[in-house]
PDB file of C-alpha atoms in Angstrom:
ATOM      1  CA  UNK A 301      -9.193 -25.580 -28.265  1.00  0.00           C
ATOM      2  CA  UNK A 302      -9.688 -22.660 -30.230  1.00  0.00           C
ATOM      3  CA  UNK A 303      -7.619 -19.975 -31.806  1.00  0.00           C
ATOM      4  CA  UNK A 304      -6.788 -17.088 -29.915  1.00  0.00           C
ATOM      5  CA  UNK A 305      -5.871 -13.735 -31.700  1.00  0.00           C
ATOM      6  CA  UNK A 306      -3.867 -10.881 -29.961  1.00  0.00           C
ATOM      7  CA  UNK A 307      -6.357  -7.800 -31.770  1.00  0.00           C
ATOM      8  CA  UNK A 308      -9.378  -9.469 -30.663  1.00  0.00           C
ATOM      9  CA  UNK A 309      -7.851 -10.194 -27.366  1.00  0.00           C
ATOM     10  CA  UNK A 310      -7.003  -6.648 -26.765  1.00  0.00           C
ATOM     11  CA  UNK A 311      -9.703  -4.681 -28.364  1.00  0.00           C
ATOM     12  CA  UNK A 312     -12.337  -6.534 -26.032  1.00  0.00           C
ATOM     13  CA  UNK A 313     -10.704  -6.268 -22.979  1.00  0.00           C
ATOM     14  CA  UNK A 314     -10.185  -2.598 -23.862  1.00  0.00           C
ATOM     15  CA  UNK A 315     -13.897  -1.950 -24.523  1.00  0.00           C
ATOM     16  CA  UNK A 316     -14.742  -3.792 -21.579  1.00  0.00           C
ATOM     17  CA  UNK A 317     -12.315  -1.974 -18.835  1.00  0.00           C
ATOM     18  CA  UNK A 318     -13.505   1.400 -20.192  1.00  0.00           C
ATOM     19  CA  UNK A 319     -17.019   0.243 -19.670  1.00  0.00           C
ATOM     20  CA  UNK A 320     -16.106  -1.101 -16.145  1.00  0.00           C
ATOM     21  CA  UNK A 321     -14.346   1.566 -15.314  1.00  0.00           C
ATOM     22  CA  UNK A 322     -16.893   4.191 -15.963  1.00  0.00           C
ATOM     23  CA  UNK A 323     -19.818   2.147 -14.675  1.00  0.00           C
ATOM     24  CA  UNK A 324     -17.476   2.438 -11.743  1.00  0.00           C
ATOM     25  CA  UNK A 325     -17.021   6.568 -11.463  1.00  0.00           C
ATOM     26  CA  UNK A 326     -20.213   6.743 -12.157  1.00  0.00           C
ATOM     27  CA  UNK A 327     -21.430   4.506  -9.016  1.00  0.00           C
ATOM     28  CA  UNK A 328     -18.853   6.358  -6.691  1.00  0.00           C
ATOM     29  CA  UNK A 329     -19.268   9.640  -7.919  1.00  0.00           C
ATOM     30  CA  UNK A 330     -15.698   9.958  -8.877  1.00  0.00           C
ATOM     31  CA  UNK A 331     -15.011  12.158 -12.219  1.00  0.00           C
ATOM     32  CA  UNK A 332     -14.270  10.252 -15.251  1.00  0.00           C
ATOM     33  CA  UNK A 333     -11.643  12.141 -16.878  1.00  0.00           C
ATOM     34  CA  UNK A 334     -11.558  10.518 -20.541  1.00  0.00           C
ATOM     35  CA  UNK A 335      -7.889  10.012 -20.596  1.00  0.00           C
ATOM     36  CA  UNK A 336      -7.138   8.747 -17.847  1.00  0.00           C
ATOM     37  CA  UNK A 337     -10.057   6.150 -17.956  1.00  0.00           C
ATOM     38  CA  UNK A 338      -8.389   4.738 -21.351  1.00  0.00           C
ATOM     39  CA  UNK A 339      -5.415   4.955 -19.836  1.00  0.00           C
ATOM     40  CA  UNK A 340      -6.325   2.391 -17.320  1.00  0.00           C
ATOM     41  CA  UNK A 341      -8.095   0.428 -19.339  1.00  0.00           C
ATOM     42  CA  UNK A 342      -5.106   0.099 -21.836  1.00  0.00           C
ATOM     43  CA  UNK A 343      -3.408  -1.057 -18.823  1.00  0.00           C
ATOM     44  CA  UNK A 344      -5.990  -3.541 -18.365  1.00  0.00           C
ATOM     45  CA  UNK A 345      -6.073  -4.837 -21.988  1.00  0.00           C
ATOM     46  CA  UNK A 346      -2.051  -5.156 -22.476  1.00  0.00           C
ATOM     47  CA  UNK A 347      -2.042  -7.270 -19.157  1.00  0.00           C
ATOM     48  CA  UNK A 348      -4.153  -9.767 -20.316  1.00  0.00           C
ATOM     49  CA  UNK A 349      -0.939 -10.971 -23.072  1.00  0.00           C
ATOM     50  CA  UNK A 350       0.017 -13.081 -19.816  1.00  0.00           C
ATOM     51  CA  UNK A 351      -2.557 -15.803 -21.510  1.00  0.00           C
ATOM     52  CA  UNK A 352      -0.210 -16.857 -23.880  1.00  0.00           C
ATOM     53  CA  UNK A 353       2.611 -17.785 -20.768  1.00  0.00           C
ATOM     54  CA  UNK A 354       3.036 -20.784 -19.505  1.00  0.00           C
ATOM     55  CA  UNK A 355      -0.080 -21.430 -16.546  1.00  0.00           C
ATOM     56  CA  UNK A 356       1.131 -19.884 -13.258  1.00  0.00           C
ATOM     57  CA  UNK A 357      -0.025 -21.333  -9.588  1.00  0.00           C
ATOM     58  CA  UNK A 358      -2.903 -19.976  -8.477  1.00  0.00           C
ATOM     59  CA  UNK A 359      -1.463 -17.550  -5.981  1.00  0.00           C
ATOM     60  CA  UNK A 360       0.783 -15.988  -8.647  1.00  0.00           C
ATOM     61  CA  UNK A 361      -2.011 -15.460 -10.708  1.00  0.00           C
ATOM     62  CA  UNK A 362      -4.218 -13.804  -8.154  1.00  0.00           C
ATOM     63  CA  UNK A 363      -1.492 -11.688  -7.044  1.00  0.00           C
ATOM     64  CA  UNK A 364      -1.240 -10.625 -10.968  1.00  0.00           C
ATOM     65  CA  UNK A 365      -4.576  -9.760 -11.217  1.00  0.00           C
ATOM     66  CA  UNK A 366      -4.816  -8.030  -7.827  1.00  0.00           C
ATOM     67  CA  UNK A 367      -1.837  -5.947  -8.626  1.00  0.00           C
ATOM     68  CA  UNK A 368      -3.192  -4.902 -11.778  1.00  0.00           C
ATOM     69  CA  UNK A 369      -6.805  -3.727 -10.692  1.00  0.00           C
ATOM     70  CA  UNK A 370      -4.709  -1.727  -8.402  1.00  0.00           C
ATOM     71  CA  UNK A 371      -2.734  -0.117 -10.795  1.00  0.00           C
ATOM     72  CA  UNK A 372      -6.079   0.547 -13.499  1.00  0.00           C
ATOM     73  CA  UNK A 373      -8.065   2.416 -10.013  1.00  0.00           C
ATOM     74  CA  UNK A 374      -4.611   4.320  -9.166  1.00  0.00           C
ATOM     75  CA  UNK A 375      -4.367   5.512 -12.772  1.00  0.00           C
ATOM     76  CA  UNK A 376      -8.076   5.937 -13.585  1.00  0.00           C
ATOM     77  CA  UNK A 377      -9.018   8.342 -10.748  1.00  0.00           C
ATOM     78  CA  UNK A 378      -7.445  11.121  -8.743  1.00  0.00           C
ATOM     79  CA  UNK A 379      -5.955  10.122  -5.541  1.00  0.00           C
ATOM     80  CA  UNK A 380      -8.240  11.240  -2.707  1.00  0.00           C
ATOM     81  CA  UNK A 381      -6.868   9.049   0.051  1.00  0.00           C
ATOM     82  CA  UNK A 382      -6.286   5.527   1.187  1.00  0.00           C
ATOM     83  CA  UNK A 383     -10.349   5.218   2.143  1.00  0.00           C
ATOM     84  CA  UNK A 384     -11.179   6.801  -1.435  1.00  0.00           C
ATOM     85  CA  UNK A 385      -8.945   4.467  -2.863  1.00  0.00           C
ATOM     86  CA  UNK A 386      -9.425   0.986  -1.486  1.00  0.00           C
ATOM     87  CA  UNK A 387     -13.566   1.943  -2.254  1.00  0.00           C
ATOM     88  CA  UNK A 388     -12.742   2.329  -5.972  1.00  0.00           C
ATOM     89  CA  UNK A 389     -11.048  -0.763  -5.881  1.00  0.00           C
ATOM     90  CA  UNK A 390     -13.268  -2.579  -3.911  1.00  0.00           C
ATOM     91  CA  UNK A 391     -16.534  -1.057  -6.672  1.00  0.00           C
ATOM     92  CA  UNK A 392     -14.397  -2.365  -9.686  1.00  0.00           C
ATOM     93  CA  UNK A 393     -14.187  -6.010  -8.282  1.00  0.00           C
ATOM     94  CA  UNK A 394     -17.959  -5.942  -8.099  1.00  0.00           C
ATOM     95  CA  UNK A 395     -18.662  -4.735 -11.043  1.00  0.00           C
ATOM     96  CA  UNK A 396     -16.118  -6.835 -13.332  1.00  0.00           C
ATOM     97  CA  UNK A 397     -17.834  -9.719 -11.036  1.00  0.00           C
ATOM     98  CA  UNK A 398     -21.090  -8.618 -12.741  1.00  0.00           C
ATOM     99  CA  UNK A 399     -19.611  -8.422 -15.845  1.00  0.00           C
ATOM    100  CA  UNK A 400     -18.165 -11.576 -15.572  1.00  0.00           C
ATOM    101  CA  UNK A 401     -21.356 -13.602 -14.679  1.00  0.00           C
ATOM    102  CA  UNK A 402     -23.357 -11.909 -17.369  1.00  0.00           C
ATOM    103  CA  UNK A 403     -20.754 -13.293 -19.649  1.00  0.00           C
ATOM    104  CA  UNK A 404     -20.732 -16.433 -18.354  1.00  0.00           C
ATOM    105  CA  UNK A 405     -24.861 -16.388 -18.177  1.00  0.00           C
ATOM    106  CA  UNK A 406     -24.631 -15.819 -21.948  1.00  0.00           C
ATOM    107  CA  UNK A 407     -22.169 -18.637 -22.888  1.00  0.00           C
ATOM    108  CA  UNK A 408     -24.004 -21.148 -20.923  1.00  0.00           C
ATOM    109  CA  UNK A 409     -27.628 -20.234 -22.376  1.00  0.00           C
ATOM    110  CA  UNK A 410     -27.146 -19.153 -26.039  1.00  0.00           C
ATOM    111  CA  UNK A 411     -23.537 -21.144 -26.382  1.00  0.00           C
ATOM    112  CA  UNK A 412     -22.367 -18.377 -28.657  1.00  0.00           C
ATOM    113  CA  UNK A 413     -19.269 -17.692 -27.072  1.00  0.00           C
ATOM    114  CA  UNK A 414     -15.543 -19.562 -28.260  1.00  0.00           C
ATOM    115  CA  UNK A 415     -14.228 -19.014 -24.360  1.00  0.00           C
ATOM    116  CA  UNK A 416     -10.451 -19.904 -23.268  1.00  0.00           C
ATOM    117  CA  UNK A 417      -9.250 -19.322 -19.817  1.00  0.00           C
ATOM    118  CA  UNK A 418      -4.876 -19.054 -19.001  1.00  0.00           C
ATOM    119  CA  UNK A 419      -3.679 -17.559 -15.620  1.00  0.00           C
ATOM    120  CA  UNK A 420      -7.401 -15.860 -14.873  1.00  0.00           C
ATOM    121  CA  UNK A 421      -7.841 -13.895 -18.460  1.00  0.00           C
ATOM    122  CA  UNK A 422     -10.651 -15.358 -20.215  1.00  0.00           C
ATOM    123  CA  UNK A 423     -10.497 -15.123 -24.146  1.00  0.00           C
ATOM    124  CA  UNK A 424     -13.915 -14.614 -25.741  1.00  0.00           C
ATOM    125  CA  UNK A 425     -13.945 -15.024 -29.284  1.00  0.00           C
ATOM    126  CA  UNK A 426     -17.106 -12.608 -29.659  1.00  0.00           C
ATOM    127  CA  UNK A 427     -18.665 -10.491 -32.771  1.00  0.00           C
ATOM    128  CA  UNK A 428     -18.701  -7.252 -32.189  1.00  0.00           C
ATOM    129  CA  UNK A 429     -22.334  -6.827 -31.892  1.00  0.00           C
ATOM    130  CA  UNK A 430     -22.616  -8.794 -29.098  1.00  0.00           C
ATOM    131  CA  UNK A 431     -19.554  -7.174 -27.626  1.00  0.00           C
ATOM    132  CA  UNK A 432     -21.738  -4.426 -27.588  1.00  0.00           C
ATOM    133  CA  UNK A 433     -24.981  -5.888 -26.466  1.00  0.00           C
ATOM    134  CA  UNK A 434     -23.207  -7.342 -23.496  1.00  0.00           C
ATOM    135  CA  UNK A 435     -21.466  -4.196 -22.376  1.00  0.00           C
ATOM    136  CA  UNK A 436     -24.451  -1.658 -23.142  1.00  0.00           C
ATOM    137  CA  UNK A 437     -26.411  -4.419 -20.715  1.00  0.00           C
ATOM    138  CA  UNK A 438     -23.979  -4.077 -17.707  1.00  0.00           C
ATOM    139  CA  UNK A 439     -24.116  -0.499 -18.215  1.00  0.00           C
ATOM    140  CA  UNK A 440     -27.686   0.003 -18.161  1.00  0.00           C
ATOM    141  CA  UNK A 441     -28.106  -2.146 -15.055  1.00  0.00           C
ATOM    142  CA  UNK A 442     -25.648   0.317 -13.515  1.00  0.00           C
ATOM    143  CA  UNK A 443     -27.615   3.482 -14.756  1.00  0.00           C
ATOM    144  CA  UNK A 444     -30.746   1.527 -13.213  1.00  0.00           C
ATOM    145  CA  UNK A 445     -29.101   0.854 -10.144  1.00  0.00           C
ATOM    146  CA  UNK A 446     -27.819   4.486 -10.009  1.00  0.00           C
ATOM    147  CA  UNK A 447     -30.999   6.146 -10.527  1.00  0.00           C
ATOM    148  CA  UNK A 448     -32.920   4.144  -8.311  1.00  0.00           C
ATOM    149  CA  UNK A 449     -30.352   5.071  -5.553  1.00  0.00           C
ATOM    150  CA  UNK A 450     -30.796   8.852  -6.740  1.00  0.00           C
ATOM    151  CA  UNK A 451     -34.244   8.479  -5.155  1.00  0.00           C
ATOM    152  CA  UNK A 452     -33.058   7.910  -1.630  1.00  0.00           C
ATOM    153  CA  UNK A 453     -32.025  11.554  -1.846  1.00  0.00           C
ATOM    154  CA  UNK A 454     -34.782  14.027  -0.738  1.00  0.00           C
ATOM    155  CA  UNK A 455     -36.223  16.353  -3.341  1.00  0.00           C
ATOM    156  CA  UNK A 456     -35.957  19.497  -4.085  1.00  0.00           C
ATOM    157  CA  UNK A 457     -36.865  21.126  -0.346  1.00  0.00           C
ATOM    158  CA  UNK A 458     -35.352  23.306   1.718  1.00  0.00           C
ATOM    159  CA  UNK A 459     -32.703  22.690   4.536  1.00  0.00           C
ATOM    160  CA  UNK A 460     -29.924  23.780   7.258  1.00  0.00           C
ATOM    161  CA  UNK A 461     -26.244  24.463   6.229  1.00  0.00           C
ATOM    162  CA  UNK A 462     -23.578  25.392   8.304  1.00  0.00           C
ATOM    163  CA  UNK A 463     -20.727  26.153   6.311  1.00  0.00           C
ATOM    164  CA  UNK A 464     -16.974  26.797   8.869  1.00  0.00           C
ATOM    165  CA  UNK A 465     -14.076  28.516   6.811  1.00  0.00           C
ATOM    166  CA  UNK A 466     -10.784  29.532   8.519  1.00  0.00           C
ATOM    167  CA  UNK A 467     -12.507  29.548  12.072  1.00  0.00           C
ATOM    168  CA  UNK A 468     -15.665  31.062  10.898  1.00  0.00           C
ATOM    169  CA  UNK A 469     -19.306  29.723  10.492  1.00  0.00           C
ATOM    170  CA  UNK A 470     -22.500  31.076   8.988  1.00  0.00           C
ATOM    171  CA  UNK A 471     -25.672  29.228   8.813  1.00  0.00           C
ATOM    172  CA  UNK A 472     -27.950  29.238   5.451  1.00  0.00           C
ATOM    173  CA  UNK A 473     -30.915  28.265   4.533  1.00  0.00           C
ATOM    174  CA  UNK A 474     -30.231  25.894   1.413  1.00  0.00           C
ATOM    175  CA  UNK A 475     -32.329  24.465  -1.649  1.00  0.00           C
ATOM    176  CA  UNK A 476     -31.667  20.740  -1.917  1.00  0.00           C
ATOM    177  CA  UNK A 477     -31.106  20.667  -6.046  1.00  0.00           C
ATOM    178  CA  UNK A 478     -31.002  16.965  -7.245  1.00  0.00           C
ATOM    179  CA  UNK A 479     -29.956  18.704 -10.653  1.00  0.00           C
ATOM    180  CA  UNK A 480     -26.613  19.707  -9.432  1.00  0.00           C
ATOM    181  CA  UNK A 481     -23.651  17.583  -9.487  1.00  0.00           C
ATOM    182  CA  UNK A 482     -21.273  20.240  -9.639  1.00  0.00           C
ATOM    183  CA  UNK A 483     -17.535  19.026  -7.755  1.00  0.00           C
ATOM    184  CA  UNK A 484     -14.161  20.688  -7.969  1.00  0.00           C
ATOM    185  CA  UNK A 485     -12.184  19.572 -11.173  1.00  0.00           C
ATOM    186  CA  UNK A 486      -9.163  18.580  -9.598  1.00  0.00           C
ATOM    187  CA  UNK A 487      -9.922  16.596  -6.396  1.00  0.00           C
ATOM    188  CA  UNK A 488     -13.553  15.941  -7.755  1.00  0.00           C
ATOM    189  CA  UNK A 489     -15.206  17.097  -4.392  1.00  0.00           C
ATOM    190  CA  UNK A 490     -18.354  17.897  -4.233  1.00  0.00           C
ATOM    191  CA  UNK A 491     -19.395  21.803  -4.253  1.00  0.00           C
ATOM    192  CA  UNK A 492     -22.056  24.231  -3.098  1.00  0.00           C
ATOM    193  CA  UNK A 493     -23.079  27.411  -3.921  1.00  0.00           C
ATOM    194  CA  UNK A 494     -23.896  30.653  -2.589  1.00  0.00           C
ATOM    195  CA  UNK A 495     -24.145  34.224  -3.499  1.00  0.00           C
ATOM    196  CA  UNK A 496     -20.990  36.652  -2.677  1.00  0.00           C
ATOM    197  CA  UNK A 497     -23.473  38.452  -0.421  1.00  0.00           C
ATOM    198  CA  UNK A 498     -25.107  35.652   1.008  1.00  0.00           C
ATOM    199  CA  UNK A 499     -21.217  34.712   2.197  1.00  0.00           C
ATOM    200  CA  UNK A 500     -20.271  37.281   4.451  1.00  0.00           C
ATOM    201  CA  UNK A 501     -19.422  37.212   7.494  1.00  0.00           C
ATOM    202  CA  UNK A 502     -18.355  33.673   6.663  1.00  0.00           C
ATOM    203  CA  UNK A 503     -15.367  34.558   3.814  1.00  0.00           C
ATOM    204  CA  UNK A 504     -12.970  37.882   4.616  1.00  0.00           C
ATOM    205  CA  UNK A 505     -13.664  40.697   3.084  1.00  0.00           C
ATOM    206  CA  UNK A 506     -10.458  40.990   1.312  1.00  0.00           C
ATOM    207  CA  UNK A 507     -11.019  37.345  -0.370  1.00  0.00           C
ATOM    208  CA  UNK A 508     -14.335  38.801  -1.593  1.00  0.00           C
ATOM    209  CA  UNK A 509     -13.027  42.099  -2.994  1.00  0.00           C
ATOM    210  CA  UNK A 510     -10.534  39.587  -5.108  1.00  0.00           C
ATOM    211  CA  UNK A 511     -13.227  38.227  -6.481  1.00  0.00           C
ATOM    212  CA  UNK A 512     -14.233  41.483  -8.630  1.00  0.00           C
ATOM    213  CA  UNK A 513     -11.166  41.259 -10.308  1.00  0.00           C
ATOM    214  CA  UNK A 514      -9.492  37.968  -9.672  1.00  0.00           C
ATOM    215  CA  UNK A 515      -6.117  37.861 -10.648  1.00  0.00           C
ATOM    216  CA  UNK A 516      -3.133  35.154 -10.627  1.00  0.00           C
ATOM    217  CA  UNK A 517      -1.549  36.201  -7.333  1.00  0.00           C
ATOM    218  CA  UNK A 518      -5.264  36.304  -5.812  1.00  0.00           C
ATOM    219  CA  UNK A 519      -6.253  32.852  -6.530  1.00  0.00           C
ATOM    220  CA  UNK A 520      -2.668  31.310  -5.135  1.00  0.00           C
ATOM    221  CA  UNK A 521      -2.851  33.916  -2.087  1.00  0.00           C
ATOM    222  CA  UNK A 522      -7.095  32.780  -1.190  1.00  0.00           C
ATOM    223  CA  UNK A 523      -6.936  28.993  -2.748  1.00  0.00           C
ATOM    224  CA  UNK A 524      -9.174  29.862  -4.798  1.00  0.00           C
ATOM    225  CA  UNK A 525     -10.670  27.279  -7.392  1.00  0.00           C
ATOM    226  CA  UNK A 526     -12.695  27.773 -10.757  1.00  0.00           C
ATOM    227  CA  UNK A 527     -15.387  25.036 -10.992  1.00  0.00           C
ATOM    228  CA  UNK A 528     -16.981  24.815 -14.489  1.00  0.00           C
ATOM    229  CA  UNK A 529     -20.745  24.481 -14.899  1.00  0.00           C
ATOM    230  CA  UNK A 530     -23.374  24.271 -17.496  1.00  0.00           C
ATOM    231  CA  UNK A 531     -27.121  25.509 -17.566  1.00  0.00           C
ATOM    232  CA  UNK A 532     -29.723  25.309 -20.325  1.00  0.00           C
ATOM    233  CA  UNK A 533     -28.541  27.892 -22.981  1.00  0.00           C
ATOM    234  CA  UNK A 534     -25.096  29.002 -20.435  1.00  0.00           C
ATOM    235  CA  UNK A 535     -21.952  28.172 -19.097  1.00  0.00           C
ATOM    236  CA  UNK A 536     -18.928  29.505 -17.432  1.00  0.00           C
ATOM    237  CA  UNK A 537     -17.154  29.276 -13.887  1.00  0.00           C
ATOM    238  CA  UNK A 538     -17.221  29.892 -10.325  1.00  0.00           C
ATOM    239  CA  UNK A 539     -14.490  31.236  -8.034  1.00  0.00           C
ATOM    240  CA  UNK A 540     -14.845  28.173  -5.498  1.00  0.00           C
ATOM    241  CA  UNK A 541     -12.999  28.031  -1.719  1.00  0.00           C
ATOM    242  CA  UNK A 542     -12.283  24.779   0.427  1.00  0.00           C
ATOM    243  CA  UNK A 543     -14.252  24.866   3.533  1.00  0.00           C
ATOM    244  CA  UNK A 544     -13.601  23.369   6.466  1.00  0.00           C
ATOM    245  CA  UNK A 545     -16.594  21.624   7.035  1.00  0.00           C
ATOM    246  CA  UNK A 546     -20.326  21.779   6.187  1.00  0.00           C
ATOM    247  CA  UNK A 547     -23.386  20.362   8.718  1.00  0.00           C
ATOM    248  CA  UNK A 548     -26.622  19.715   7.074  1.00  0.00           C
ATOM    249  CA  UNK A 549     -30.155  19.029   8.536  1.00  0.00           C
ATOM    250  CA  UNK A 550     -32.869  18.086   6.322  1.00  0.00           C
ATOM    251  CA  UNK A 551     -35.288  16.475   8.247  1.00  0.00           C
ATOM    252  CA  UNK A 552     -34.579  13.738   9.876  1.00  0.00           C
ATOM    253  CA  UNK A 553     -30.819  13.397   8.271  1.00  0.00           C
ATOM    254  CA  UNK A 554     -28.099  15.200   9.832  1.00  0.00           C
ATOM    255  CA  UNK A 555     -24.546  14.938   8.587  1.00  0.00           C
ATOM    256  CA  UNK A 556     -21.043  16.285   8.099  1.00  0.00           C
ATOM    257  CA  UNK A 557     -19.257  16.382   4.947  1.00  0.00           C
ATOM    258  CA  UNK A 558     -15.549  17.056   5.965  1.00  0.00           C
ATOM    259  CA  UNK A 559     -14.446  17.958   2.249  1.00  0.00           C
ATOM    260  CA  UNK A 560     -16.002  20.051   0.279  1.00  0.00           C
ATOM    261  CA  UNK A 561     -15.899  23.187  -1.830  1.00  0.00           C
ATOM    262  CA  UNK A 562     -18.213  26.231  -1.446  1.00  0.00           C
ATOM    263  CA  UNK A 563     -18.624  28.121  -5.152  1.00  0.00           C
ATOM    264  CA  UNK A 564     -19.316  31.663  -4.379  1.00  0.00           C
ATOM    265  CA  UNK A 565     -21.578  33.026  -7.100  1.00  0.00           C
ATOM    266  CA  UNK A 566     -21.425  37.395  -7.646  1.00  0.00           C
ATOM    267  CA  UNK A 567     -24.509  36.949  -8.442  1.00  0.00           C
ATOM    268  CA  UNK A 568     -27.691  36.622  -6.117  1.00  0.00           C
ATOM    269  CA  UNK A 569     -29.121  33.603  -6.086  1.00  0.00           C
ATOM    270  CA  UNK A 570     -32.765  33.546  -7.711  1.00  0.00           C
ATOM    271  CA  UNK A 571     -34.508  31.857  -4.553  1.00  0.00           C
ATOM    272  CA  UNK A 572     -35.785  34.285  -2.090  1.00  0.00           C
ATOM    273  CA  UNK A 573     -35.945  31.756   0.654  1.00  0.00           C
ATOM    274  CA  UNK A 574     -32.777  29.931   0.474  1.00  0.00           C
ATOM    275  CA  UNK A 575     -28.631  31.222   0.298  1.00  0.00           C
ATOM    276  CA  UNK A 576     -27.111  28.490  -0.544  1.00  0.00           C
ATOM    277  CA  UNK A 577     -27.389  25.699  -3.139  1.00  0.00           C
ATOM    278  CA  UNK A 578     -26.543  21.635  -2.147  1.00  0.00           C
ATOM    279  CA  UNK A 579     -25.916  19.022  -4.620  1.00  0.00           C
ATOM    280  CA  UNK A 580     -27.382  15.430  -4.754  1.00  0.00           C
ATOM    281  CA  UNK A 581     -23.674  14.011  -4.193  1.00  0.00           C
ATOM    282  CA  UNK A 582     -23.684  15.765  -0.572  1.00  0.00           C
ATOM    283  CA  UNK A 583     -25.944  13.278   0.576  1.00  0.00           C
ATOM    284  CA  UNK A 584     -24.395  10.300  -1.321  1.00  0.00           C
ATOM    285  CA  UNK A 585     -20.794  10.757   0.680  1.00  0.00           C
ATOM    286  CA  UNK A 586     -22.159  12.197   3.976  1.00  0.00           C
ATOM    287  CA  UNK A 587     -20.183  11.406   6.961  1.00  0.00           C
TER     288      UNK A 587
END
């Protein structure tokens, strides 16, 4: 038996839910608002006190621990619907399975670990530099795993676009940017961008002339969004709408993505051949 000590207990499981939880946005694509990822891992941490109760039955305690991943995805990431959801949930299972074998992988082969398990929380009476180690590890494997999947998406090349707003449609040709991970701040969608004169016929003219000098009333009247962005040496927004769908083609592929946001740019873009700008993320979410 060894001693267990509440600020140990809840500093690790602290550092390790943020780490989980961000190795999860970061598969999924979600955006990993700082707040609300400590949020949820706070959550995490204070529900492991149920070690020092009394040993449950088995069902109770899986029902516990269900209940409370549930609550950490609901509070850690924006709700974007039931599908959305249960995929988060279903990512942050797998991952604090990884975690969770790497821990156990450790303990078994170096025996540095002082482990106690009570109604499914584990206690490990760690140093903080392997604390560290461990969770830098898991996170790394994720980054691996992320970039290697980054490669499935076609280069930078040229495509088809079909962008349909409010009954209209316009077809661009669009420069496949594995750069840009641009999404809408709120719902965390994914976004696109074209020039304001690359957009017409597809976007009213009056939603266009709002744009020159956008106002209050004129972003609640159009929907209008800002999305933030950065470039080397500049940043600033876009005025961004919701379309109602966008078709791609890129050679072989050929998908809809039923939510997403087009940024429209009053600027031209700088490619002669293409009008419109996709993301990487496009063709992680397709369908």
């Amino acid at each position: 038996m060894i001693d267990l000590y509440v600020d140990i207990l809840l500093i690790v499981n602290l550092a390790v839910n943020d780490i989980l939880l961000l190795s999860t946005a970061r598969l999924i694509r979600r955006p990993a608002r700082k707040l609300r990822i400590y949020l949820a891992a706070a959550l995490g941490a204070v529900s492991c006190l149920i070690i020092f109760l009394p040993p449950v039955g088995l069902f109770w305690q899986l029902a516990y621990k269900i209940g409370v991943c549930l609550l950490m995805v609901r509070i850690a990431f924006p709700w974007e619907g039931a599908g959305a959801f249960w995929e988060e949930f279903f990512v942050m299972f797998v991952v604090s399975f990884l975690f969770a074998g790497l821990c156990s992988w450790v303990s078994a082969t170096f025996r540095t670990l002082g482990i106690y398990a009570n109604n499914t929380v584990v206690y490990f009476h760690i140093s903080p530099l392997l604390l560290i180690l461990m969770t830098t590890a898991v996170y790394a494997l994720i980054w691996l795993y992320d970039r290697l999947r980054r490669g499935q998406v076609p280069q930078e090349s040229l495509c088809s676009a079909t962008a349909s707003y409010h009954g209209r449609q316009k077809t661009f040709t669009a420069l496949i940017d594995t750069g840009n991970s641009l999404h809408e701040p709120f719902s965390g969608r994914p976004v696109a961008v074209c020039g304001c004169g690359d957009a017409s016929p597809l976007v009213e003219p009056q939603l266009l002339e709002a744009l020159d000098a956008l106002t209050p009333q004129a972003a609640v009247e159009h929907q209008i969004r800002m999305v933030p962005y950065h470039g080397v040496g500049h940043a600033g927004v876009l005025p961004a709408v919701h379309l109602d769908q966008l078709s791609i083609h890129a050679g072989t592929q050929a998908f809809t993505v039923p939510d997403v946001y087009l940024a429209l740019d009053r600027k031209k873009l700088a490619g002669s051949r293409y009008q419109m700008i996709l993301g990487r993320e496009l063709f992680e979410i397709k369908g």
